[in-house]
Structures are given as C-alpha cells and as structure tokens.
Coordinates of C-alpha atoms and ligand atoms in Angstrom, one line a residue:
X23 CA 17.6 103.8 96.0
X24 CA 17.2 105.2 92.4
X25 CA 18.6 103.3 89.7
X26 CA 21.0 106.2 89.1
X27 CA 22.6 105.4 92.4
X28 CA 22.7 101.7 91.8
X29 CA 24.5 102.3 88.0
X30 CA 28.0 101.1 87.7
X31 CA 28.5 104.4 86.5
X32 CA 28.7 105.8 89.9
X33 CA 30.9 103.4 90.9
X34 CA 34.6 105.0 93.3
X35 CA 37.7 104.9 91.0
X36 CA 39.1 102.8 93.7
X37 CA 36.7 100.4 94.0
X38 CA 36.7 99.8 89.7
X39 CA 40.5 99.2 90.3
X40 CA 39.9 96.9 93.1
X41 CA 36.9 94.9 91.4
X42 CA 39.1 94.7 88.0
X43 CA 42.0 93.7 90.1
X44 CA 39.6 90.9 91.9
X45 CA 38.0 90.0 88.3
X46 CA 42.0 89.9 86.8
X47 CA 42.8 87.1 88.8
X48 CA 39.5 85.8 89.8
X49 CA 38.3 85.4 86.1
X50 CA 41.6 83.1 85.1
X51 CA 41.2 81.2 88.1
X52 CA 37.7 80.2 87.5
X53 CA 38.7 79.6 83.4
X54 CA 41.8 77.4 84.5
X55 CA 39.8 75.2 86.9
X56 CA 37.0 74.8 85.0
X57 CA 39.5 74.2 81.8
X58 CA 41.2 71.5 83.9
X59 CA 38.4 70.2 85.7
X60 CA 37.4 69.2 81.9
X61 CA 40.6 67.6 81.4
X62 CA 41.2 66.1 84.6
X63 CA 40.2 62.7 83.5
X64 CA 42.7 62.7 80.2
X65 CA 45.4 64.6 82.3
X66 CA 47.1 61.5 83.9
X67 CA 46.8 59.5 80.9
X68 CA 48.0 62.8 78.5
X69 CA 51.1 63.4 80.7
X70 CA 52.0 59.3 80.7
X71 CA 51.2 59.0 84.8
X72 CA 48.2 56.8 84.9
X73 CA 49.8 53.9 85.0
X74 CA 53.3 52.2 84.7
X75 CA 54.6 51.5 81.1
X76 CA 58.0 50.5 81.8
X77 CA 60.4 48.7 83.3
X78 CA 63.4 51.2 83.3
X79 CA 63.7 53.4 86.3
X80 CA 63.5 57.1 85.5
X81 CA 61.8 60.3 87.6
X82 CA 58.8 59.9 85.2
X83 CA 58.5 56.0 86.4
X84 CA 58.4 57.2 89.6
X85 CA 55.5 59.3 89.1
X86 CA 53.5 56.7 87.1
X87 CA 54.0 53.8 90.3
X88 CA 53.5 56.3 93.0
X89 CA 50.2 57.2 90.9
X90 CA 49.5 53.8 90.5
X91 CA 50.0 52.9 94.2
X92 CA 47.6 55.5 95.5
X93 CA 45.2 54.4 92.7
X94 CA 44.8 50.9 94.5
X95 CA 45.6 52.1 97.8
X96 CA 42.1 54.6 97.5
X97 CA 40.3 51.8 95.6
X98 CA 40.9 49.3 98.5
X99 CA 39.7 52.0 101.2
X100 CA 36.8 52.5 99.1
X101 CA 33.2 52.3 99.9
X102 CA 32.4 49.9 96.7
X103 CA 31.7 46.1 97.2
X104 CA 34.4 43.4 97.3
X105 CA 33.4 42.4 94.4
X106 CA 33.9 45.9 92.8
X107 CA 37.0 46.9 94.2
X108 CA 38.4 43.5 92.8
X109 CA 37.2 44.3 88.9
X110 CA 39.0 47.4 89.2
X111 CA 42.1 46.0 91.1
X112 CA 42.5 43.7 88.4
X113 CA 42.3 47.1 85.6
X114 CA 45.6 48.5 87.9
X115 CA 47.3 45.4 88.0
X116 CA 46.7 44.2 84.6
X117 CA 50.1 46.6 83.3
X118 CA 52.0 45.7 85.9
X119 CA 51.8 42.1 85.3
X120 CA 51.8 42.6 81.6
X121 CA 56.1 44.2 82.2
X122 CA 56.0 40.7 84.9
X123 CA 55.4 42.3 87.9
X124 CA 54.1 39.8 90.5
X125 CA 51.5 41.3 92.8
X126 CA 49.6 39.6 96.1
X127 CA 47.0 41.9 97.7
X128 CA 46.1 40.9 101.4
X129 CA 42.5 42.0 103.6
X130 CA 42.5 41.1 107.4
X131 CA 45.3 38.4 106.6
X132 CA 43.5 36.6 103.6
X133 CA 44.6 37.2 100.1
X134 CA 42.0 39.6 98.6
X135 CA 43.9 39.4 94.6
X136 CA 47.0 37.4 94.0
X137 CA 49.3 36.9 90.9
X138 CA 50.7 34.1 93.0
X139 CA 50.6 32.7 96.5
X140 CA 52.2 35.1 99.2
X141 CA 55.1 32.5 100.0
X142 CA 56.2 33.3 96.1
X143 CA 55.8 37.1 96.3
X144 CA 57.9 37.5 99.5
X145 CA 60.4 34.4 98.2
X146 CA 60.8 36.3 95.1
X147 CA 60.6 40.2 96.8
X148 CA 63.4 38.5 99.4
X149 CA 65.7 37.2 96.4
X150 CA 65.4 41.3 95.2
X151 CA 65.7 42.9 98.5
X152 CA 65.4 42.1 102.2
X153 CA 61.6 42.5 102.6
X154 CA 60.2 42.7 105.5
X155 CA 56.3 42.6 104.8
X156 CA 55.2 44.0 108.6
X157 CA 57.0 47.5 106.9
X158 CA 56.2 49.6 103.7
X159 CA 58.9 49.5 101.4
X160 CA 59.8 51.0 97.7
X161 CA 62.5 49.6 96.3
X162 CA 64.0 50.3 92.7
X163 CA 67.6 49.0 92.6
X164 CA 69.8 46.7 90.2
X165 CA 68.2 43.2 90.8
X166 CA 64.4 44.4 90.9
X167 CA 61.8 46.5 92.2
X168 CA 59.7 46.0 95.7
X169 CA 56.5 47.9 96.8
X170 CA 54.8 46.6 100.0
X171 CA 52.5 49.0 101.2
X172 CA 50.1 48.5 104.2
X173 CA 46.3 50.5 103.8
X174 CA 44.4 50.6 106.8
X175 CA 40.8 51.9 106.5
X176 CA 39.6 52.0 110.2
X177 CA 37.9 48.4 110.4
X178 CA 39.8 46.5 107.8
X179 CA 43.7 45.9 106.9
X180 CA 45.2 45.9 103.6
X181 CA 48.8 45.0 102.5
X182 CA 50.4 45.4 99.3
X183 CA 53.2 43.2 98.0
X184 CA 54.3 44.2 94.4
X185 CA 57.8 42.5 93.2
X186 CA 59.7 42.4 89.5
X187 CA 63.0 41.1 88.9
X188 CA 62.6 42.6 85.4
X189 CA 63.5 46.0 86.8
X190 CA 66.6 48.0 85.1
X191 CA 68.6 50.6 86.8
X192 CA 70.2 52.9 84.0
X193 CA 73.5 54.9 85.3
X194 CA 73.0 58.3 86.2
X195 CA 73.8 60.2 83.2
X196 CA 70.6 57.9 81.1
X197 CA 68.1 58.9 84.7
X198 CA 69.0 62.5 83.3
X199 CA 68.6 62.3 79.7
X200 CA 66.5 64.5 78.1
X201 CA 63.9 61.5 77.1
X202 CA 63.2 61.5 80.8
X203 CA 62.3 63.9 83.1
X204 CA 63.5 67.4 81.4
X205 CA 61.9 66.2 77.8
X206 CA 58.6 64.5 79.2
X207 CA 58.0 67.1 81.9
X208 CA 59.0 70.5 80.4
X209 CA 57.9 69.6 76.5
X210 CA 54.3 69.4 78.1
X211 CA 54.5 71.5 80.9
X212 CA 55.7 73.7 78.9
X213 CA 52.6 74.1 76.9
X214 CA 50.6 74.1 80.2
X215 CA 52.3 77.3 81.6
X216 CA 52.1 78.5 78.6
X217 CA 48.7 78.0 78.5
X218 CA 47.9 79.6 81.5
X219 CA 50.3 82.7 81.2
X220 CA 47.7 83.3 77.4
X221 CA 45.0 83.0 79.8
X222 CA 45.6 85.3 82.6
X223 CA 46.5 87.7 80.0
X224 CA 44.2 87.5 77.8
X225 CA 41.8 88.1 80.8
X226 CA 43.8 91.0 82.1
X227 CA 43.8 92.5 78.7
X228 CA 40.5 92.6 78.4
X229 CA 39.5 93.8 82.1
X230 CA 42.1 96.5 81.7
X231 CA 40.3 97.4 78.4
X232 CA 37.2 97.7 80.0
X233 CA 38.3 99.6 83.0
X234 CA 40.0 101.7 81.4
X235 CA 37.4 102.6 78.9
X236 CA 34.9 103.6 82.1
X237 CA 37.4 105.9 83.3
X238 CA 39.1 107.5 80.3
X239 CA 35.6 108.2 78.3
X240 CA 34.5 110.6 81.0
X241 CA 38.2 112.1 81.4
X242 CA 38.4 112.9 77.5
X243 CA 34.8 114.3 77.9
X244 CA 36.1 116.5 80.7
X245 CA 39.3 117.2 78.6
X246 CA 37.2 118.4 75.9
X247 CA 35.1 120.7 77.7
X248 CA 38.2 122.5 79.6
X249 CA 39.5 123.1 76.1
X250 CA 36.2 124.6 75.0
X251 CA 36.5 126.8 78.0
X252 CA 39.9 127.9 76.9
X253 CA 38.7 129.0 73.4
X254 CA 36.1 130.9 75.1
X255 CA 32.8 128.9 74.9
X256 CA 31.6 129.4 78.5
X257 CA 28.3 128.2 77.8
X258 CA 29.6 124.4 76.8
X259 CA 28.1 122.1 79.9
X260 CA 30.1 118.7 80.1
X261 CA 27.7 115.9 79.9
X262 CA 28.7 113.1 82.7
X263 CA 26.6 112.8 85.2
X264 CA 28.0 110.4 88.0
X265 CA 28.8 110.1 91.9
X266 CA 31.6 108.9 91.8
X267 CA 35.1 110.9 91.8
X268 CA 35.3 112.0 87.9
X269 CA 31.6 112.5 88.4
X270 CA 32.1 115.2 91.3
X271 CA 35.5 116.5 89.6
X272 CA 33.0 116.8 86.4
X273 CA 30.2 119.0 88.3
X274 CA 33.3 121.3 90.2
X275 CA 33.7 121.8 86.3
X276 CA 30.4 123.0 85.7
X277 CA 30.3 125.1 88.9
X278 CA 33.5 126.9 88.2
X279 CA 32.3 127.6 84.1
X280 CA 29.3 129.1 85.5
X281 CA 31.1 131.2 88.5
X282 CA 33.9 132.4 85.4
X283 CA 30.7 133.1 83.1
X284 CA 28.6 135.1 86.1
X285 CA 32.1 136.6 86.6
X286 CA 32.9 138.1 83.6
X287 CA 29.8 139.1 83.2
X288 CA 29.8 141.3 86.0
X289 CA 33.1 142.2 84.6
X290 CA 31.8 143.9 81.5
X291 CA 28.5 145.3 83.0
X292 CA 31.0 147.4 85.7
X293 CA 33.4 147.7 82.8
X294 CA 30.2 149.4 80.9
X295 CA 29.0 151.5 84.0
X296 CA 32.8 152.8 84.3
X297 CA 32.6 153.8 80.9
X298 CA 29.4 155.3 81.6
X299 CA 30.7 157.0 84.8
X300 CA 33.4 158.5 82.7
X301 CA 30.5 160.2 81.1
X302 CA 28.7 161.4 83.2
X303 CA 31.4 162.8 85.6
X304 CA 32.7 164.8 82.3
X305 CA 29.4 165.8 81.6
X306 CA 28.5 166.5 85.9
X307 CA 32.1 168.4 86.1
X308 CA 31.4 170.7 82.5
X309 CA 27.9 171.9 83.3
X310 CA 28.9 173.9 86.5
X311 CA 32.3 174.6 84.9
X312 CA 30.6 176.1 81.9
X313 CA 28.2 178.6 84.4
X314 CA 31.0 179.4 86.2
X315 CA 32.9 180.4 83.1
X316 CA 29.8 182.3 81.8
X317 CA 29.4 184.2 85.3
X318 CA 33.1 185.3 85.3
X319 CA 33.0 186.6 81.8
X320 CA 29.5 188.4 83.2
X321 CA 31.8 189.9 86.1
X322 CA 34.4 190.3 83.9
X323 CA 32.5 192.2 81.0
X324 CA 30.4 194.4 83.5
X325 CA 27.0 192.4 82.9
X326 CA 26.9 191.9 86.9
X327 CA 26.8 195.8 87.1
X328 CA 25.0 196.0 90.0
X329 CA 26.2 195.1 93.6
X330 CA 23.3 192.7 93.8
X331 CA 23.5 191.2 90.5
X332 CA 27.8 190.8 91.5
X333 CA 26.9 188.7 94.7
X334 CA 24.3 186.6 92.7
X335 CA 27.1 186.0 90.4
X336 CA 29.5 185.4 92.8
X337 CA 27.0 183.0 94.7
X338 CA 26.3 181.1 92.1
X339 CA 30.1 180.6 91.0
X340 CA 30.7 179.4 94.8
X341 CA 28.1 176.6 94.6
X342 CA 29.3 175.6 91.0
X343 CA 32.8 175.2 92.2
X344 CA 31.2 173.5 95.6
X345 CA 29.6 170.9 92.9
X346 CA 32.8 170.1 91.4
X347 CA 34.7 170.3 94.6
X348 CA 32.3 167.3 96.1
X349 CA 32.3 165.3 92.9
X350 CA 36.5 164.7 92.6
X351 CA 36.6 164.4 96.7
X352 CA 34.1 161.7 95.8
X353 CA 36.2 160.2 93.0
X354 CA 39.4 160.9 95.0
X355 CA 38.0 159.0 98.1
X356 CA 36.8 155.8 96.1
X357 CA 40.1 156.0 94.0
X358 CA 42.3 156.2 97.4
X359 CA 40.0 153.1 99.2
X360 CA 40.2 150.9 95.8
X361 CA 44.0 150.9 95.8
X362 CA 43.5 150.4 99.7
X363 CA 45.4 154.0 100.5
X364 CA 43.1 154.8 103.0
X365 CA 43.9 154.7 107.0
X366 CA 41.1 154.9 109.4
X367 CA 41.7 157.1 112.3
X368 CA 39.6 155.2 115.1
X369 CA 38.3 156.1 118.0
X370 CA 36.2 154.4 120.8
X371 CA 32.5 156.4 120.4
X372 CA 29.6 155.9 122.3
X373 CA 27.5 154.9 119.5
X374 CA 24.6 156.8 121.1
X375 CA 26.1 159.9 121.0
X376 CA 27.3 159.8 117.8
X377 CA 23.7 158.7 116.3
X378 CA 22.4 161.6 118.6
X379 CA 24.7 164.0 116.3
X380 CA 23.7 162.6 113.1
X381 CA 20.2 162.9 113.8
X382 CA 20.6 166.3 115.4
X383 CA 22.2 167.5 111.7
X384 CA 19.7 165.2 109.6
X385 CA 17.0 167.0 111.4
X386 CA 18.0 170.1 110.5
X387 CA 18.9 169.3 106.9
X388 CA 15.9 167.2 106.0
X389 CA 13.5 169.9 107.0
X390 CA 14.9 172.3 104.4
X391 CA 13.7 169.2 102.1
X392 CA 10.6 169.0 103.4
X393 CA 11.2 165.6 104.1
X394 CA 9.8 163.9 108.0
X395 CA 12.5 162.5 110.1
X396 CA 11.9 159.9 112.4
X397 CA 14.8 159.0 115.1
X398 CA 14.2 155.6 117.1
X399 CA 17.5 154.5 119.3
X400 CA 17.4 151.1 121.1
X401 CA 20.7 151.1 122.1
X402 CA 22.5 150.5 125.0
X403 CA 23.6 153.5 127.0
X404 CA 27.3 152.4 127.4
X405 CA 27.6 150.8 123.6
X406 CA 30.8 152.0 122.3
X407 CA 32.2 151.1 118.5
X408 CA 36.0 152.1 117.3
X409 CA 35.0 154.3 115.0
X410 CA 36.5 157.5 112.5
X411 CA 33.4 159.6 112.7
X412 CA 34.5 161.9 110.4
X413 CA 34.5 158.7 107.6
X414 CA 31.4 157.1 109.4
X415 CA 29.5 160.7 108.7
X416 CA 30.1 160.6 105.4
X417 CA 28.7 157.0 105.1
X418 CA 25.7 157.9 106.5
X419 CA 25.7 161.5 104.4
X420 CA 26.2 159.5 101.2
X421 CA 23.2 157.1 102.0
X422 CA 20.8 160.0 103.0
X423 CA 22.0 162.0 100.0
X424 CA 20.7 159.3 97.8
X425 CA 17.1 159.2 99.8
X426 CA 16.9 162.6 99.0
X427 CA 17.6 162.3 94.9
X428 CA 15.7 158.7 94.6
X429 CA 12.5 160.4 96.3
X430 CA 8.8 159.8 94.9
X431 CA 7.9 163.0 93.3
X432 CA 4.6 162.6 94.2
X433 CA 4.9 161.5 98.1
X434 CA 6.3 163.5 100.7
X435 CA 9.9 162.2 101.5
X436 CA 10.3 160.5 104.7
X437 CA 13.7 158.7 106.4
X438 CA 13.8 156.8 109.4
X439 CA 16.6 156.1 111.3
X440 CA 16.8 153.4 113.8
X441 CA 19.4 151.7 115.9
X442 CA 19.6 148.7 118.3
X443 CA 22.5 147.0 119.4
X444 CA 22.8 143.4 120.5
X445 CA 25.4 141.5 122.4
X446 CA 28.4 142.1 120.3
X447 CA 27.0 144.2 117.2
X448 CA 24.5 147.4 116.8
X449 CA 22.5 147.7 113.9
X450 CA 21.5 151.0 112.2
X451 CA 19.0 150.9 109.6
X452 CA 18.7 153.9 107.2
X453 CA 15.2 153.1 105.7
X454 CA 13.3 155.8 102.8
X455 CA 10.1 155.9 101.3
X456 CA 11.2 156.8 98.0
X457 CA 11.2 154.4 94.3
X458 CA 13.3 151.5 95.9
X459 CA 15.0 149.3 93.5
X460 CA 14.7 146.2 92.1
X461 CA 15.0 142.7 94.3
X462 CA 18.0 141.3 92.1
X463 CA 19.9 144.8 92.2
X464 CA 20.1 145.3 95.9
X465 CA 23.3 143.7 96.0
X466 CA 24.8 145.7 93.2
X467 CA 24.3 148.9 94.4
X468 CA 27.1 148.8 96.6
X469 CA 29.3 148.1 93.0
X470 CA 31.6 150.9 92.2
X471 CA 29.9 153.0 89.3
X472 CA 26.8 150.5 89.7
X473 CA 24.1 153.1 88.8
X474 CA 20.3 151.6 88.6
X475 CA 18.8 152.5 85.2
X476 CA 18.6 156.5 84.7
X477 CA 14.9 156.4 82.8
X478 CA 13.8 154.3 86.0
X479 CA 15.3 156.5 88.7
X480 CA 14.2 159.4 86.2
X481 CA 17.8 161.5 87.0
X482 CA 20.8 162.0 85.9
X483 CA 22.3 162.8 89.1
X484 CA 24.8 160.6 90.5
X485 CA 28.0 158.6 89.5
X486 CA 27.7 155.2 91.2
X487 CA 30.6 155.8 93.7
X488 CA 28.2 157.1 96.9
X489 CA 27.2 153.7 98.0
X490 CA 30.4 151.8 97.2
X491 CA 32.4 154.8 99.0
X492 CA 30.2 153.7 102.2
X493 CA 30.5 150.2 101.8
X494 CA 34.1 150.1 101.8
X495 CA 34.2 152.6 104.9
X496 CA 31.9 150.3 106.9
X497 CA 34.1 147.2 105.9
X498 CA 37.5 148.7 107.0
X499 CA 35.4 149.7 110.3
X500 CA 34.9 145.7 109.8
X501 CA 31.7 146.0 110.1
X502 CA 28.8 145.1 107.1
X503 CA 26.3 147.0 105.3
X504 CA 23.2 145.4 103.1
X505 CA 20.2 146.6 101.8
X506 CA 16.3 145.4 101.8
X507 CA 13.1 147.0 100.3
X508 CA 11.3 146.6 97.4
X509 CA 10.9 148.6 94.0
X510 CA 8.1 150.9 94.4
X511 CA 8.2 150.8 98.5
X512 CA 11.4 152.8 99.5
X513 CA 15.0 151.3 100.8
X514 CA 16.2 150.0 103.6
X515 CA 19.9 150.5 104.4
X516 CA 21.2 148.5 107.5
X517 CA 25.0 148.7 109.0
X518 CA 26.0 146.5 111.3
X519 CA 29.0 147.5 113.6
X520 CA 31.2 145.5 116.1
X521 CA 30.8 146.6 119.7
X522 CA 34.4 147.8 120.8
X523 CA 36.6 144.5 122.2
X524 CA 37.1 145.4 125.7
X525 CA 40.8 144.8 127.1
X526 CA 39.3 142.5 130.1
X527 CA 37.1 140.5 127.4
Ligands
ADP616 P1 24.7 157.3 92.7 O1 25.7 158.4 92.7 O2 24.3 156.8 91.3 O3 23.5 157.6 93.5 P2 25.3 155.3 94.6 O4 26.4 154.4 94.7 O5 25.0 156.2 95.7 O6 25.5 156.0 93.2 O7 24.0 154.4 94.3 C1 24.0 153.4 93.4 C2 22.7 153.2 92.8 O8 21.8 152.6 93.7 C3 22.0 154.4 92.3 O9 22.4 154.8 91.0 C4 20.6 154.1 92.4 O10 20.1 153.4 91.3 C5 20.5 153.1 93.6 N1 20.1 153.7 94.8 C6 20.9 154.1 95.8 N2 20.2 154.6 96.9 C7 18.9 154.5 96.5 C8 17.6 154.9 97.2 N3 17.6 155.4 98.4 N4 16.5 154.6 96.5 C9 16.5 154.1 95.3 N5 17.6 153.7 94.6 C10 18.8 153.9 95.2

C-alpha cells in the first residue's frame, strides 16, 4: 500500500468521530488509573480508612474496621511465612490495642497472636454481647464493640476475636453530623470527582480540538475555492488531496470547475460562430439579392433587349432567389428543431428501398460533379426503420452537399455510400475523399453554426447549420450520427438507425 493510502489524512469522517469518541473516553480512563494506581498506596491513609482511629461509632468508623478486618483477614490467607504474617499482624493490631481493643487470633485451634488468653476475649466479648465464637459477628452497640470473624484458606482455619468495652454509641443526630460521613466523605470526594470531571474534559477538549481541526481545515479550503468560483476564477484548483469523504467531495469540486470551464467555453466559441453566422448569412443572403436587383433594373431599363439576353436574366434571377430560398428554409428548419417545433411524420420504410432511391438521385447528381459514386448495401431484404423520408433525405442531402464543397481541388471527388444492418440497428456510412477535418473537431461539427476554419476549408460557403440540421433529424428518428476520418484523408459520416419494433416483439 502507498503511504498516501496509509496517511491519517485519508481517514472516513466516521471513523475520526468514532476513534476520537474511543480516544475521549479511553484517554481519561488510562490517565485516572494510572493517576490512582500512583496514589493507591496514600489513598486509604489520605481518606482516614487504613486503619481505626477511634472509638466513637460513625459511617467513616465503619469503613476504617471493615478495612482493617479484610487487611488481617488477606494477611492471614496469605502465602508469607508464620513468622511474617505475625510481624505484620502485630502493625494491624497495634491501633486497635492502642484505643483498648483486646484481640486473640486463632490457626487450626491454637492461638496464632493474642492480646490475652481466649477465655478473657470471649469473657470480656460475652459481658458486651452474646458471642458466640463458632459464628462471625460485628457488633457496635452501647456497652462495646465485637468482631469475630472466621478465615478459612483451604488447608488452614483462622478465627478472629476482637472485643472493646471502650466503644461509644452517639445518638442519631451526632452519626449524622457533618464531622462524619457528609463532611469526611464529600469534602474529599468532592475533590476526587472534581478531579476527574477536569480530566475527562480536558481530554475531550483537546481530542475535539484535534478532530475538528482535520475536518474543518479541508472544509474551509473547499469553502474558499467555491467562493473563488463564484467570483469567476474557474481556473483556481482546491488543494486536498484525500480518500476519504471531504477528499472525494473535494475532487467532485474539481471535476464540476473543470466541466463549468469546458462549458462556458464552448459557450462563447458557439456564441462567436453565431455571431459569425449572422455574418455570413447577411453577407450569403445580399450577394444574390444584390444580382437579382441588378438583373431587374437590366430588365427593367431594356439592357436585356434581346429575347436571349431576357431569359439569361431571368435564369439567373431564378437561381439567385433559389439561393436565398434554401438558405432561410435552412435557418427556418434549425430554428423550428432548436425550440423543438418540429413533428416527424413517420412511416415504416424498407430501408433498402429507400437507400436504393437515394443512390438512384445521388448517382445522377454526382455525375454532373464529376464526382465517382460507389453504392454497397448489406442489408437485410426485409429491414424496415420508422422513418419521415422526406426529413431523412434531407439529412443525407445536407451531408453530401458538404462532400461536394469540402472537396480536394486537386483529386477527383469520390462518395461512397454503404449500409449494413445488424440485429436491432442498420448502419449507413456516408464516407468522402475530400480535406477531412481535424481529430479533436469531429465532434463539433454537428454544433449549430460550428463552421471549421474558412482559410483551411479555403470557402466561404456554408453557415454551420447543415450538419447540426441532420443531427437533430437523426436524433428525433432516435437514432445517432458520428463522424470519423482524418484531416487530409476525407470524412466518414455514419448513421445508425433503429430497426422498426415489431408489435409481436
Ligand atoms: P457548413 O454550412 O459550414 O458546411 P455544416 O454544419 O454542414 O456547416 O458543417 C459544419 C462544418 O463541418 C463545416 O463548416 C466544415 O468545416 C466541416 N465539414 C462538414 N462536412 C465536411 C466534409 N465532408 N469534409 C470536411 N469538412 C466538413
């Protein structure tokens, strides 16, 4: 994998969340258990609950005997010597004695530590309470306290006998008072939650920072660039370059700038051919209007004053008005198809026949060109496409009109026109041996007002409607129509044309 694939950078939106979310609450975790794995030691003697200090019953004495008792109870279960777990007996006891407790510790029936002999301890637990040492007990009432607590480990038995007449039972309200359980727990834990709250969000602060950073760089990147797009600077590239979802949203971006640019572009360059267009039609429409004016002021002044020199005139003033009479039908037809006012008129045609037509008139038309005609037809005998001839003729009219005015002047002319069909389409191809065009232009040709550079095509001729006019003919026949050839090597113009839908099929 390439290291850009591996970089964080590329990393979901979702999974970021989710790792920040993990980190959020991992991170304080790991901080507050290593924080109090630190402390663990100075915890119980911090909060008071290491050991017993007093005499006076309260919640907080509670905690400090019940901490105590499971402090020898895990000692004498222990795998240290006897000798050890004595030394540190004596540490545990050593308070407890010290406020008068009175403590006997028993293994396997022998006494293992004893402040006194067991008669005394259970005399003296007896006089508090009624003991019975088979049982555990805790007892913390007026006359004392009691603790006998029995520890077996598996292989050995251990009991427990702790007694202290010394013991006071405040009333209620003093259990309650605030220098007991409320004060001592929540003046310290207090601090600890408060601790703890500063630490998860400090940590969540900080991962939110960082996460958001990732994320909101790139979107202020792409903020910027859509704004330079607004004012107009279609050429400004955002710079992010990532996988993951801002990444992809990021190189949509890019595409659609580039798409808008190549757009308008096109824009303006058929935006500068209609302007052209303009021209030249003004300019195509005054030339024969101008002869045909000059011609009827010959007729009119008696120039033409011979019956030969009158139908010369006249001839001439026919063709003019022919000239002009093609060029607005032209204009008139791609006007009418761009605002979609046209209605085909179709009927089902064998497309044999019809091609056999077209080649019959080509035939006949070319040769006045001196141009060769070649007819090939592949077709099926019983092909038949929904089709307005009348349109579809001048399709192929407009396309052969153009072989005729794009010829090599030093070649002799030559159009082939072939046809084949296949299972659901046929396929005519049109192709010339005239100048051809250039690779990157054979898709703008069928452009309205496209028109391929005049000093190249070396004429003036034309408006850059013909081809567009076919195209959109072919299309409402729903069929399509491309071009291939090379400049220099003649045209190729292919229409392909759905075979009629049978009702059966
Ligand atoms: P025009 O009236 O200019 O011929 P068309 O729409 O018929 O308009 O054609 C558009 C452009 O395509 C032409 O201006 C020409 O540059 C190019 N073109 C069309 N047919 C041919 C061809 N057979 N050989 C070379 N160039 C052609």
């Amino acid at each position: 994998m390439s290291r850009k694939k591996r970089s964080s950078k590329n990393l979901k939106i979702g999974t970021r969340i989710t790792i920040s979310a993990v980190v959020g609450i991992l991170v304080p975790v790991i901080i507050l258990i290593a924080f109090s794995s630190v402390f663990q030691s100075f915890m119980a003697s911090y909060f008071g609950f290491a050991t017993v200090t007093t005499n006076e019953y309260s919640a907080v004495n509670q905690l400090q005997w019940s901490q105590t008792i499971t402090s020898i109870s895990n000692e004498l279960v222990s795998d240290s010597s006897e000798e050890a777990k004595v030394k540190k007996i004596n540490e545990f006891v050593a308070p407890l004695e010290k406020l008068g407790s009175v403590i006997y510790i028993e293994k396997n029936g022998a006494a293992l530590y004893a402040t006194t002999s067991k008669s005394e301890v259970t005399e003296l637990a007896s006089s508090i309470v009624k003991t019975d040492t088979q049982r555990n007990t805790n007892y913390f009432g007026e006359n004392g306290m009691v603790i006998v607590n029995h520890v077996n480990d598996g292989s050995d038995r251990y009991v427990v006998i702790i007694a202290n007449e010394n013991y006071t039972v405040n009333d209620v309200s003093k259990r309650f008072a605030p220098q007991n359980i409320t004060h001592l727990l929540f003046s310290r834990t207090g601090i600890l939650i408060l601790l703890i709250a500063s630490v998860f969000i400090i940590a969540i602060i900080i991962i939110s920072f960082i996460t958001s950073k990732t994320i909101n760089k790139p979107l202020r990147e792409l903020s910027y660039g859509a704004n330079e797009i607004a004012n107009g600077n279609l050429d400004y590239v955002i710079d992010y370059d990532s996988t993951n979802e801002i990444g992809v949203t990021v190189k949509s971006f890019n595409h659609m700038t580039d798409r808008l640019k190549q757009s308008l572009e096109r824009q303006q360059t058929i935006e500068q051919s209609r302007k052209e267009m303009i021209a030249g039609v003004a300019h195509d429409l005054r030339t024969p209007l101008t002869s045909v004016k000059g011609y009827v002021e010959g007729l009119r002044d008696g120039i033409a004053n011979t019956p030969e020199k009158q139908e010369l005139y006249l001839k001439t003033i026919y063709t003019s008005t022919l000239n002009m009479e093609h060029l607005l039908d032209e204009l008139l037809t791609v006007s009418r198809l761009e605002l979609g006012n046209i209605e085909l008129e179709c009927k089902p045609v064998n497309i044999n026949d019809f091609l056999d037509d077209c080649a019959g008139e080509l035939k006949a038309e070319l040769q006045q060109h001196d141009f060769d005609f070649n007819y090939t037809n592949n077709c099926d005998s019983d092909f038949t496409v929904m089709l307005d001839a009348e349109r579809f003729h001048r399709v192929i009219r407009n396309i052969i009109s153009n072989s005729l005015k794009y010829a090599k002047k030093d070649e002799k002319g030559r159009i082939e026109l072939t046809a084949q069909t296949y299972q659901k389409s046929v396929i005519i191809t049109l192709a010339d041996n005239g100048i051809g065009i250039e690779g990157e232009n054979l898709t703008k040709i069928f452009e309205s007002f496209y028109r391929a550079d005049p000093a190249r095509t070396k004429t003036s001729e034309g408006s850059g409607i013909g081809l567009s006019v076919a195209r959109q003919i072919v299309e409402l026949h729903g069929g399509k129509i491309w071009a291939t050839g090379k400049e220099g090597k003649g045209l190729t113009i292919l229409i392909s044309m759905p075979r009629k839908v049978e009702e059966n099929e």
